[in-house]
Short mmCIF file of C-alpha atoms and ligand atoms in Angstrom, two decimals:
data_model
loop_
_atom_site.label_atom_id
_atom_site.label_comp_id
_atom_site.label_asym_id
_atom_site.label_seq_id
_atom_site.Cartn_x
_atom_site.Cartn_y
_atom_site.Cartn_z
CA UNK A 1 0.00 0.00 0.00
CA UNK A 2 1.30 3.62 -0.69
CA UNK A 3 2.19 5.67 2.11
CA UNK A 4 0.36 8.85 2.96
CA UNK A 5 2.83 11.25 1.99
CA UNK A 6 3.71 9.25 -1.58
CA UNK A 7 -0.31 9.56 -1.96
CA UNK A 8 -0.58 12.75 -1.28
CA UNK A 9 1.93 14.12 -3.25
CA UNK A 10 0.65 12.16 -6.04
CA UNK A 11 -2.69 13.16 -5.63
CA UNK A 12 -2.31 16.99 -5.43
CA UNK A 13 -0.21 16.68 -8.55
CA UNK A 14 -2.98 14.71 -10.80
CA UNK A 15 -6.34 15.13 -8.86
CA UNK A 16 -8.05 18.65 -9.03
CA UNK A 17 -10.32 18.19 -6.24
CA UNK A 18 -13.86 19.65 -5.16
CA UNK A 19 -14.96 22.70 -4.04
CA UNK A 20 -11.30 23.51 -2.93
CA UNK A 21 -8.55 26.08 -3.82
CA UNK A 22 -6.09 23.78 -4.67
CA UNK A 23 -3.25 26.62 -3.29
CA UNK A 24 -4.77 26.18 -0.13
CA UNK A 25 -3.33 22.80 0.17
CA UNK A 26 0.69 24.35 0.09
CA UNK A 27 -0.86 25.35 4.08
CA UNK A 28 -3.67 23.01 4.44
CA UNK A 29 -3.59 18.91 5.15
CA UNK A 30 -5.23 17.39 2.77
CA UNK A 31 -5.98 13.85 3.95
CA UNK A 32 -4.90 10.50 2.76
CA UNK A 33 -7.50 8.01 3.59
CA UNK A 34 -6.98 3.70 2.92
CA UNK A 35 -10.12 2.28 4.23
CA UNK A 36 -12.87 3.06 6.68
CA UNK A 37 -14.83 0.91 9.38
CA UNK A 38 -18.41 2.10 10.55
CA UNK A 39 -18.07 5.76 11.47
CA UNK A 40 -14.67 5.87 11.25
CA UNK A 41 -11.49 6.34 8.44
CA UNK A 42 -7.98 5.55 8.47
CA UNK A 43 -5.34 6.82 6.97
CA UNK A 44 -2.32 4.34 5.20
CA UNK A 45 -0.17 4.81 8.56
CA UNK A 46 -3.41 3.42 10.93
CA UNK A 47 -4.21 6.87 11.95
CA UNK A 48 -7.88 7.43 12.70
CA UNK A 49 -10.48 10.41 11.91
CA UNK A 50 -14.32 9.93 13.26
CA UNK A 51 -16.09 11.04 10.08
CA UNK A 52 -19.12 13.13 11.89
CA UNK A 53 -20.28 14.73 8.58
CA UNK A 54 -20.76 11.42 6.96
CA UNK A 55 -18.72 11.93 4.21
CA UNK A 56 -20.51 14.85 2.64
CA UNK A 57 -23.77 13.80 4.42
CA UNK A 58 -23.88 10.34 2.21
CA UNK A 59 -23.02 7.48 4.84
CA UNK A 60 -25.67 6.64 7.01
CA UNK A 61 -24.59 2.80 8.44
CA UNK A 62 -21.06 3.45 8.24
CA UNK A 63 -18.39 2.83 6.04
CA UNK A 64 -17.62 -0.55 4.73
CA UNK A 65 -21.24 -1.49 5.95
CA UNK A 66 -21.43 -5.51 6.13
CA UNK A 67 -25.00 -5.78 5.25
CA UNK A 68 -24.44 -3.16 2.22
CA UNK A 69 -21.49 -4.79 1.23
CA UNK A 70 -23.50 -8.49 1.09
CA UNK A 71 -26.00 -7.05 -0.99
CA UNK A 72 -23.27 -5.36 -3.52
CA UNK A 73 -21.45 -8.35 -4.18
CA UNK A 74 -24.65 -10.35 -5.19
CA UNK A 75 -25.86 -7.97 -7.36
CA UNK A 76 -22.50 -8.06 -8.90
CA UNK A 77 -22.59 -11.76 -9.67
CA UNK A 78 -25.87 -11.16 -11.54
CA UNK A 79 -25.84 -7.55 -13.55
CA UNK A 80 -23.73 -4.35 -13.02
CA UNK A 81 -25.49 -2.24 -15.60
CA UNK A 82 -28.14 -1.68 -18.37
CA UNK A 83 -29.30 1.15 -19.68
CA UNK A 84 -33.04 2.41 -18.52
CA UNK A 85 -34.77 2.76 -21.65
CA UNK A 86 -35.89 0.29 -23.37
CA UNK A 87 -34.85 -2.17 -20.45
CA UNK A 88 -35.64 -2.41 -17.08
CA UNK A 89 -34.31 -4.60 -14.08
CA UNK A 90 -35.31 -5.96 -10.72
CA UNK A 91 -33.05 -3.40 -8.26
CA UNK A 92 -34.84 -0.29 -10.37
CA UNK A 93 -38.31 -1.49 -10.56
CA UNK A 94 -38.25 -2.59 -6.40
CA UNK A 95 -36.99 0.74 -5.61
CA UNK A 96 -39.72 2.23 -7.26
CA UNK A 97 -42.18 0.62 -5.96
CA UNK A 98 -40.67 0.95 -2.31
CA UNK A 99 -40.13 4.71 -2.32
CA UNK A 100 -43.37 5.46 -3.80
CA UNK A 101 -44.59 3.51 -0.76
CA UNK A 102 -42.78 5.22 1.75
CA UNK A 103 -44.76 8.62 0.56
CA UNK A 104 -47.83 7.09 1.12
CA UNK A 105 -48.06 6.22 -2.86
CA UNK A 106 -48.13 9.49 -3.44
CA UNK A 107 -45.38 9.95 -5.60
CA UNK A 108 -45.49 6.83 -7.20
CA UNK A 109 -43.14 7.63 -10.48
CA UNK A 110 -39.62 7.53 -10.04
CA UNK A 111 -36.82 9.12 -12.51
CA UNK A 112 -33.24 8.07 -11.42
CA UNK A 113 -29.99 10.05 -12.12
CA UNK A 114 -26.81 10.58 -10.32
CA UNK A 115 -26.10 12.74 -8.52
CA UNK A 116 -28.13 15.59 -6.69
CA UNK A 117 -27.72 18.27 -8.72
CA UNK A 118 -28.71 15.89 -11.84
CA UNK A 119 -32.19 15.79 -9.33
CA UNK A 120 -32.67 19.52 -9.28
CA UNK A 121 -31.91 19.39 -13.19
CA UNK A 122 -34.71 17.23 -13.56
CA UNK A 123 -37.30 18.39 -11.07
CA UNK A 124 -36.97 22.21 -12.70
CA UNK A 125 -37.11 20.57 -16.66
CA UNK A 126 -39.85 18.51 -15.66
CA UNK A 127 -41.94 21.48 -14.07
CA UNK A 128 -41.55 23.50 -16.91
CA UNK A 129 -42.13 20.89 -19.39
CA UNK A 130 -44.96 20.09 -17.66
CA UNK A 131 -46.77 23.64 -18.11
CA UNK A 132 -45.83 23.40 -21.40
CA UNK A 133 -48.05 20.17 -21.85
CA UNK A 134 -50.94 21.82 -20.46
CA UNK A 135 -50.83 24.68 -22.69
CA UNK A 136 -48.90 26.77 -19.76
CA UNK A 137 -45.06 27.31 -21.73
CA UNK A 138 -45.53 31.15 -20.10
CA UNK A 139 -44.61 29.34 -16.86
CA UNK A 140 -40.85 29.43 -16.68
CA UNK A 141 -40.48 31.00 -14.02
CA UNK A 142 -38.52 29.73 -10.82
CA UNK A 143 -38.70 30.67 -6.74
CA UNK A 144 -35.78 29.96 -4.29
CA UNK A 145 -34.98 30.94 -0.62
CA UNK A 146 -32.43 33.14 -0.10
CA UNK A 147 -29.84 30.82 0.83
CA UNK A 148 -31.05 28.26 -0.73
CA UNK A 149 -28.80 25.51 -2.23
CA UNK A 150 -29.45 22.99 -4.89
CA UNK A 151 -26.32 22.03 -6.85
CA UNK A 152 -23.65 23.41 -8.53
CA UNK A 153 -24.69 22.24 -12.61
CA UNK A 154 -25.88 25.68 -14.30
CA UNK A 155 -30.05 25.06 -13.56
CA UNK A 156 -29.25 24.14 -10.06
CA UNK A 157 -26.91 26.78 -9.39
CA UNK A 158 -29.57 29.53 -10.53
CA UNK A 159 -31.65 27.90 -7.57
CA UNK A 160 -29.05 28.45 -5.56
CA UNK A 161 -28.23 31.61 -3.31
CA UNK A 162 -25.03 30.85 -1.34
CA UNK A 163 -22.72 33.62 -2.96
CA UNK A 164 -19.04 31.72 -3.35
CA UNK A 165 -20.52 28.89 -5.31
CA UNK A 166 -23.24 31.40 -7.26
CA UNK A 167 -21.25 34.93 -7.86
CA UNK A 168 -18.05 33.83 -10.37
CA UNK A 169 -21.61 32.01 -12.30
CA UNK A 170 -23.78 34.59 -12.46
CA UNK A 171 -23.96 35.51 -16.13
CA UNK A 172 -24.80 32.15 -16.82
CA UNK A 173 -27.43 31.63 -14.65
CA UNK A 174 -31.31 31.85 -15.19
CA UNK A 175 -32.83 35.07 -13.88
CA UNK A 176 -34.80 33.15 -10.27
CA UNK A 177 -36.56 35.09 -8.25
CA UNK A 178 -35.26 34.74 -4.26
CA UNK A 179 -38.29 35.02 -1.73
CA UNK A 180 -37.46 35.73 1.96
CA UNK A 181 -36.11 33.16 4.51
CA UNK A 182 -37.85 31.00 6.97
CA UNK A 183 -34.58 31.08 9.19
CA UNK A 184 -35.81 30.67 12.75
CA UNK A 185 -32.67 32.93 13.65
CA UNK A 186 -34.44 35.95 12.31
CA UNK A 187 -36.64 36.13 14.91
CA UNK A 188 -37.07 39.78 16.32
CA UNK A 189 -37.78 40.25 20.00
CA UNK A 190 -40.48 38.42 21.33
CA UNK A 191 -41.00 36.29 17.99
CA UNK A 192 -41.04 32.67 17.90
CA UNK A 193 -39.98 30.25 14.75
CA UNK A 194 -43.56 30.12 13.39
CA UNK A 195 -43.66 34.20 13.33
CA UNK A 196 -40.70 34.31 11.32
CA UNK A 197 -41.92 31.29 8.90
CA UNK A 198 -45.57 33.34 8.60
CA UNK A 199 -43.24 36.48 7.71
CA UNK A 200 -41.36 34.62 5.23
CA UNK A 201 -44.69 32.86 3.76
CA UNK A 202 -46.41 36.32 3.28
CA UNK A 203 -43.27 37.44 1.00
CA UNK A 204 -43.71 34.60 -0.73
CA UNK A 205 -47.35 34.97 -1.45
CA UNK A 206 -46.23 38.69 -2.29
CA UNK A 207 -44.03 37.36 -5.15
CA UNK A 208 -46.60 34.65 -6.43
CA UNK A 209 -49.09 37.95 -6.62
CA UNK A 210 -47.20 39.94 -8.55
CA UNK A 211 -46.17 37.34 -11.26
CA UNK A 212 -49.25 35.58 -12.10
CA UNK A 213 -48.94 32.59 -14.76
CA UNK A 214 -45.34 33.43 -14.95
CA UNK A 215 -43.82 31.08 -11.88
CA UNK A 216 -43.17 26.81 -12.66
CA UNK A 217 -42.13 25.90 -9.54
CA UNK A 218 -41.19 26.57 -5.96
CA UNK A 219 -38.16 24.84 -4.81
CA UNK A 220 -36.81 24.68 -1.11
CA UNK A 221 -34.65 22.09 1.59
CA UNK A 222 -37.61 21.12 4.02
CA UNK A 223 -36.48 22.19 7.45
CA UNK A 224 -33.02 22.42 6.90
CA UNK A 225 -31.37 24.58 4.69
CA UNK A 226 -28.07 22.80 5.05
CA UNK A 227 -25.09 24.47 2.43
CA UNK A 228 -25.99 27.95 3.82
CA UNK A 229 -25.16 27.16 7.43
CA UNK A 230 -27.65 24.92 8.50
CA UNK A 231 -30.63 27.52 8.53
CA UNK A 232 -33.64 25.92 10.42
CA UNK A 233 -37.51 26.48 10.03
CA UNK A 234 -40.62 25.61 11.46
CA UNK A 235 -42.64 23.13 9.77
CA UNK A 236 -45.31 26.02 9.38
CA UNK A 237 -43.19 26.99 6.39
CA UNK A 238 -44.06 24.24 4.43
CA UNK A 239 -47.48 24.18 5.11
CA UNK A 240 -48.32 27.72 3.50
CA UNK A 241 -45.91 27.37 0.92
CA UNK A 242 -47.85 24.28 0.00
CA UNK A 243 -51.08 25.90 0.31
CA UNK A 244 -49.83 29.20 -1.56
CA UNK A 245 -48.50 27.06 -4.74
CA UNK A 246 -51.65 25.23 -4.82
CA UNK A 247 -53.58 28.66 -4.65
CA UNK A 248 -51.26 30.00 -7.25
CA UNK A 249 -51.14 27.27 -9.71
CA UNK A 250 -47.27 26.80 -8.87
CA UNK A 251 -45.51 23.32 -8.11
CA UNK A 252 -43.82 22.73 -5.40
CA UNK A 253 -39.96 21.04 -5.35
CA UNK A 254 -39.03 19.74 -2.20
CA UNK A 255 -35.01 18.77 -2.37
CA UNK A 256 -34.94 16.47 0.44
CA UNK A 257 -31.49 15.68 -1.29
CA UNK A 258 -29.37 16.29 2.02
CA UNK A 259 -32.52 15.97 4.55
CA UNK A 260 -34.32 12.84 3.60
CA UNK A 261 -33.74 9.58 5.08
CA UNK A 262 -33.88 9.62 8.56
CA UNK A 263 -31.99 13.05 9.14
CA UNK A 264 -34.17 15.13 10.38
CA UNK A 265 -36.15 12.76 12.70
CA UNK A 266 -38.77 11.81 10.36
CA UNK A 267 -37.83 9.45 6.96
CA UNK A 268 -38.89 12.37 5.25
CA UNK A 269 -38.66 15.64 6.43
CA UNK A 270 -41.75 17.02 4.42
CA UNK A 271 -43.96 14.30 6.72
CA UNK A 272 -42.99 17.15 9.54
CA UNK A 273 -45.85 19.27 8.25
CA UNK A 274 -48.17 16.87 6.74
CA UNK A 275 -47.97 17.41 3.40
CA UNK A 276 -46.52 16.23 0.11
CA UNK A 277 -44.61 18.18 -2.73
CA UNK A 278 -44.77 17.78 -6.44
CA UNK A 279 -41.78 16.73 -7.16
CA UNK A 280 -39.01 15.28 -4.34
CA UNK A 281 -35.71 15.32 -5.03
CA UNK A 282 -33.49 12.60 -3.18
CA UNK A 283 -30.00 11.47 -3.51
CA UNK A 284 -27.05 11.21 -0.81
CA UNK A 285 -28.01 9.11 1.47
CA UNK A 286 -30.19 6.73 -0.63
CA UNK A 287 -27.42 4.21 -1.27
CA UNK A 288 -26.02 4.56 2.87
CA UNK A 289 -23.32 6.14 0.89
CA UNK A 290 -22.06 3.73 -1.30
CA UNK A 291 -22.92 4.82 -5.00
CA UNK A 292 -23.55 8.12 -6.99
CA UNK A 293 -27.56 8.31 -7.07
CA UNK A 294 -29.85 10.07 -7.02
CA UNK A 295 -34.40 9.89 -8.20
CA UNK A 296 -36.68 12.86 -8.32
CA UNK A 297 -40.32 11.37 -7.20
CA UNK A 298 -43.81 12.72 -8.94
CA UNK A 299 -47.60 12.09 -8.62
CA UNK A 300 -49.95 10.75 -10.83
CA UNK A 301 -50.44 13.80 -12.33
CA UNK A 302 -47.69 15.15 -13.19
CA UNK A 303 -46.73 11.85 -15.22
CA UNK A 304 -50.20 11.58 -17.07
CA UNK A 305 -49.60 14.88 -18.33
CA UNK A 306 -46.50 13.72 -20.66
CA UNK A 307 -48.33 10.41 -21.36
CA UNK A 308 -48.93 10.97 -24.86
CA UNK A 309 -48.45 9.71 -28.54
CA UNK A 310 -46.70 12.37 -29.45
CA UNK A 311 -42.55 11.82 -28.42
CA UNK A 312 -41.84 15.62 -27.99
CA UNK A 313 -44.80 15.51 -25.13
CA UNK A 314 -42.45 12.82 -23.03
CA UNK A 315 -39.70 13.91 -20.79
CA UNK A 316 -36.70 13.25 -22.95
CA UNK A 317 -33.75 13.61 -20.46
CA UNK A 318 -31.53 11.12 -20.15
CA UNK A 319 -28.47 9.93 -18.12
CA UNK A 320 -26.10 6.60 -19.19
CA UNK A 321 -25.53 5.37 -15.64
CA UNK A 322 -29.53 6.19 -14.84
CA UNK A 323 -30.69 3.64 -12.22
CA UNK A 324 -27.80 1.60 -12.12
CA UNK A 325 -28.32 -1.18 -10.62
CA UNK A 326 -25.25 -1.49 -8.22
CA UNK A 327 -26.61 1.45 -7.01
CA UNK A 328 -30.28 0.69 -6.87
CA UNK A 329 -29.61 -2.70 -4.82
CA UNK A 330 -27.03 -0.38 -2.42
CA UNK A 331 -30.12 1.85 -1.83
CA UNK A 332 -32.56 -1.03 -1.40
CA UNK A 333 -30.23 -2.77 1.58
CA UNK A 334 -30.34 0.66 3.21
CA UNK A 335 -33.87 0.55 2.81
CA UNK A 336 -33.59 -2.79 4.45
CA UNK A 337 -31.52 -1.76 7.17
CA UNK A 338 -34.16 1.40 8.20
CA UNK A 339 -36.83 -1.60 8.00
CA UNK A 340 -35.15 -4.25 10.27
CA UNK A 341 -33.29 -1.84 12.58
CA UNK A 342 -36.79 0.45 13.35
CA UNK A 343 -34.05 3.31 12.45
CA UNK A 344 -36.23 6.21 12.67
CA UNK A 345 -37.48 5.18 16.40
CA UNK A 346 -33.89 3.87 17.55
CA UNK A 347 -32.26 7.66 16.02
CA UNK A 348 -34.51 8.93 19.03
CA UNK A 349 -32.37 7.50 21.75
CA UNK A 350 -29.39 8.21 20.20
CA UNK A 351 -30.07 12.01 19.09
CA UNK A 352 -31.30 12.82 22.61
CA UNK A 353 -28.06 11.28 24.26
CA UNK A 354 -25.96 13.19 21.56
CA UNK A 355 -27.29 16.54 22.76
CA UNK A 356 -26.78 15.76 26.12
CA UNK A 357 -23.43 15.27 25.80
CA UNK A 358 -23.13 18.56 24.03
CA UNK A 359 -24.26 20.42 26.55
CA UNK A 360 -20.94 21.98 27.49
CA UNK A 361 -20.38 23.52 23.65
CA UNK A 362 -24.15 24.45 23.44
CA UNK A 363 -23.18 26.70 26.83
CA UNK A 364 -19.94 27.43 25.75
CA UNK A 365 -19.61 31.48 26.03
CA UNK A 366 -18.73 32.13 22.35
CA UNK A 367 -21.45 29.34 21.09
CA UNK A 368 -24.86 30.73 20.03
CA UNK A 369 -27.73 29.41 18.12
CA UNK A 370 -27.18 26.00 19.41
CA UNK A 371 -29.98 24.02 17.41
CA UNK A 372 -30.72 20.42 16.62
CA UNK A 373 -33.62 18.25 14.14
CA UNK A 374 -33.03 14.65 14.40
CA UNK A 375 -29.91 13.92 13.36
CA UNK A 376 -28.56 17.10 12.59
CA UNK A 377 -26.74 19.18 15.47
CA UNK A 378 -25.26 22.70 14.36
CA UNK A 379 -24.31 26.13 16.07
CA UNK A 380 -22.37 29.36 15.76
CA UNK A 381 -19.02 30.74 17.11
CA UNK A 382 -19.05 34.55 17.99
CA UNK A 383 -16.06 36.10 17.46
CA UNK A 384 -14.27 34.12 15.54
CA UNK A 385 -10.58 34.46 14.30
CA UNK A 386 -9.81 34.87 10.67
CA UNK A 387 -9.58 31.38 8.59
CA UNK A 388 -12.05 30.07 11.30
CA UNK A 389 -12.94 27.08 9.35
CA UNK A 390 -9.86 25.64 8.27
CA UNK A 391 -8.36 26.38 11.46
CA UNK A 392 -11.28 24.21 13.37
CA UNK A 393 -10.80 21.67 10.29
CA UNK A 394 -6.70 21.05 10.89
CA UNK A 395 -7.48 21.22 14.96
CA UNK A 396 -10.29 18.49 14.83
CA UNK A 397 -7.84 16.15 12.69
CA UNK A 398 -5.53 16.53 15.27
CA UNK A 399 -7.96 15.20 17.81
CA UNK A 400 -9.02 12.90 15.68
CA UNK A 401 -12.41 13.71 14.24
CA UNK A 402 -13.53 15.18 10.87
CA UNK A 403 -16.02 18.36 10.84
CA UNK A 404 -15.48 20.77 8.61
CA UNK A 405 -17.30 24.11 9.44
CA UNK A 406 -19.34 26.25 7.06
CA UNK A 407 -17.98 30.02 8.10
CA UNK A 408 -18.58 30.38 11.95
CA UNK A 409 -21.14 27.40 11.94
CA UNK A 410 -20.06 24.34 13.33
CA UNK A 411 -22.57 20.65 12.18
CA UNK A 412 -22.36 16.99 13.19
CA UNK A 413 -23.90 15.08 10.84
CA UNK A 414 -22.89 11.42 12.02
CA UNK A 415 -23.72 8.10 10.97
CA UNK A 416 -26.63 6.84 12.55
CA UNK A 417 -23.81 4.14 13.87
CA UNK A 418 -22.20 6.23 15.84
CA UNK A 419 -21.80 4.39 19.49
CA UNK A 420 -21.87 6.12 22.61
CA UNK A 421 -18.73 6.04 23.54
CA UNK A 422 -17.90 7.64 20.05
CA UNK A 423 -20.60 10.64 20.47
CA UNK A 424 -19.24 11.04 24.11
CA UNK A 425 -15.53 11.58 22.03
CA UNK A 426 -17.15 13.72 18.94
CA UNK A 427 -18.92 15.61 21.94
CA UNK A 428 -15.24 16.08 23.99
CA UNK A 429 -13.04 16.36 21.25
CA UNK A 430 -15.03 18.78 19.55
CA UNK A 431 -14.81 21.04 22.44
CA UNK A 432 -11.00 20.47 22.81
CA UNK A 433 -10.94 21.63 19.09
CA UNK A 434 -13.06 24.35 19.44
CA UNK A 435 -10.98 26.21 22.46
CA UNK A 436 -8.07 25.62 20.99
CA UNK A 437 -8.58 26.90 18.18
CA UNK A 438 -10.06 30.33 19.82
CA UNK A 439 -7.09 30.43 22.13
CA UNK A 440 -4.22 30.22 19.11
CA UNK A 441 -5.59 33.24 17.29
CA UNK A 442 -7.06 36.67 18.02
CA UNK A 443 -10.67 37.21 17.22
CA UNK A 444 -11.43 38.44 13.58
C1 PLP B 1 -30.01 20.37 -0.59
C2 PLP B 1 -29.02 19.93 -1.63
N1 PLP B 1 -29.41 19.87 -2.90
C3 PLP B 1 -28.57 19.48 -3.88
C4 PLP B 1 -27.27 19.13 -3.59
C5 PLP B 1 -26.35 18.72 -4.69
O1 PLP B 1 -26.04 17.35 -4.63
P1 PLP B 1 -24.74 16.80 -5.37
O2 PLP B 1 -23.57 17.37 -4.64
O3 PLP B 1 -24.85 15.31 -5.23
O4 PLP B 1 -24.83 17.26 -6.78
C6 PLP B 1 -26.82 19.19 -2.27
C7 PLP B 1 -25.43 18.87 -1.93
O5 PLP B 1 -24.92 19.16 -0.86
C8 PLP B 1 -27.72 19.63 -1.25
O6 PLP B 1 -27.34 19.73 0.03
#
């Protein structure tokens, strides 16, 4: 096996990797990682890193998973791939039928792609195209929250208000209207979380008023606006922005691509305020992390409206690894493992005990905003030196756990797998990596 340094030098020489200034790295560890056991990775010299953000919020069960890993190597004994149309296969069509069940058969049609942003891609072409069928092409409109993310491919990203990934893009994007926030940390004196989600709903009614038949779709992260800094909102959000699209004539896009499954305390997070989008975008953590995929989930009505004779009437978007079935079967023994395991009830225990061992940060004198859903923990760090974030990031590896901080905003985003002896070290460690870092450098 290659040692760490031989890989790293290796890798910052041919790989060009994500969402990073690569020049950062000549001060910056980038991390050389050989294999990875439940919630944990190793590096080639046996040194270990608890991964409490899941690996870009993909691994639920842990890495190396043994009951994921059974179910990969059968399907790879009987069929890796086929393309979608024209053929079909046994890990697509159970998958269907399974999510479909797990909205209440609500959204019983299923169109697979990759990865998340390929979702977004999807759910905003399909919106459109399907105004277009009903005599509607006027409607091309889009509405996002400000600070809303979606993806980074050129339709996503004009859905998308989180400035670094949006500004160097902005002649490219689609002109989207931005309606206000549902943050529950812009309450004003002596406002709760459902005030500030009724303020937020009114300016979104505003908007649908003043651009009638003009507006497709309404897209937004149930509950969690995650990319931004883990923004959180009241169910009462949803609810009248559901009831305001179906006044208006508008869809409405739920991306439950980094909140579905499990993280926010409910399978779904949209089941929080009882009702069901248009469209549901859902990728990371469908295949516990193994394989790229990603499905955007529609009713009955929207599919009977490009059921036609006529070709140019169907939804003509295509991808060549489009519910692969490596990745289909992945995503059906996670489904497996939620069934068996009662995931959603056992999360309960664990979430509960999580936050109680993070009571010392959550009182911590620079922490505010302390604020948890399910499986989700986040909060923000007043006065915070310069470089905060990579700073936190190099001090956590040295204690031995992975969290890498978006601005002053601090998330855990475990594996549900996580022990509790390993939350009890997340919960300590963190802290450890959190004062020291405030102690080696001056405020901003
Ligand atoms: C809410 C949301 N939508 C879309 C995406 C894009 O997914 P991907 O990175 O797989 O393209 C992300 C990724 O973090 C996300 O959090």
């Amino acid at each position: 096996m290659p040692s760490g340094e031989s890989l790293l030098s290796r890798s910052l020489a041919a790989v060009w990797h994500p969402c990073t200034q690569m020049k950062h790295h000549e001060r910056l560890p980038l991390v050389p990682i050989a294999r990875g056991e439940g919630p944990w990775l190793f590096d080639p010299e046996g040194r270990r890193y608890l991964d409490a953000v899941s690996s870009w919020w993909v691994n639920l069960f842990g890495h190396c998973n043994p009951r994921i890993n059974a179910a990969l190597r059968d399907q790879l004994e009987k069929l890796e791939h086929v393309m979608l149309a024209g053929f079909t296969h046994e890990p697509a069509v159970q998958l269907s039928e399974r999510l479909a069940a797990l909205t209440g058969h609500a959204l019983g049609h299923a169109f697979y792609a990759s990865d998340g942003a390929s979702a977004t891609e999807i759910a905003l072409k399909m919106s459109h195209h399907y105004w277009r069928n009903q005599g509607q092409p006027g409607k091309t409109g889009f509405l996002c929250l400000e600070g809303s993310y979606h993806g980074e491919t050129l339709g996503a990203l004009s859905v998308t208000d989180v400035a670094i990934f949006r500004d160097a893009y902005a002649s490219l994007s689609r002109d989207v209207r931005t309606v206000p926030s549902p943050d529950a940390r812009l309450a004003g004196p002596g406002e709760t979380a459902i005030d500030v989600a009724r303020r937020a709903a009114a300016g979104l009614e505003r908007t649908l008023a003043e651009n009638p038949g003009q507006i497709a779709a309404l897209i937004v992260e149930p509950l969690i606006q995650c990319a931004t800094g883990f923004a959180m909102h009241d169910p009462e959000y949803l609810r009248l922005a559901r009831a305001l699209c179906d006044r208006y004539g508008v869809h409405l896009i739920c991306d439950e691509i980094a909140v579905g499954f499990g993280r926010t305390g409910t399978f779904f997070a949209h089941e929080q305020a009882g009702i069901r989008p248009d469209f549901l975008c859902l990728s990371k953590g469908i295949t516990g992390g193994y394989l790229p995929l990603s499905v955007v989930l529609t009713t009955d009505t929207v599919y009977g409206a490009f059921y036609d004779d006529a070709t140019t009437r169907g939804f003509l978007h295509s991808h060549s690894y489009t519910g692969n079935p490596l990745a289909c079967r992945a995503a059906l023994a996670t489904l497996d493992i939620f069934a068996q395991d009662d995931v959603i009830v056992a999360n309960r225990a664990k979430a509960q005990h999580f936050t109680e061992q993070l009571a010392p940060l959550a009182n911590h004198p620079q922490v505010t905003n302390f604020r948890q859903r399910g499986m989700i923990w986040a909060f923000d760090v007043t006065d915070a030196p310069a470089d905060f974030p990579h700073r936190f990031f190099a001090a956590g590896l040295e204690r031995e756990i992975l969290l890498r901080p978006i601005g002053n905003t601090i998330y855990f985003m475990p594996p549900y797998v996580l022990s509790e002896a390993d939350s009890g070290f997340l919960a300590a460690q963190t802290l450890a990596a959190l004062n020291a870092t405030l102690e080696a450098a001056p405020a901003a």
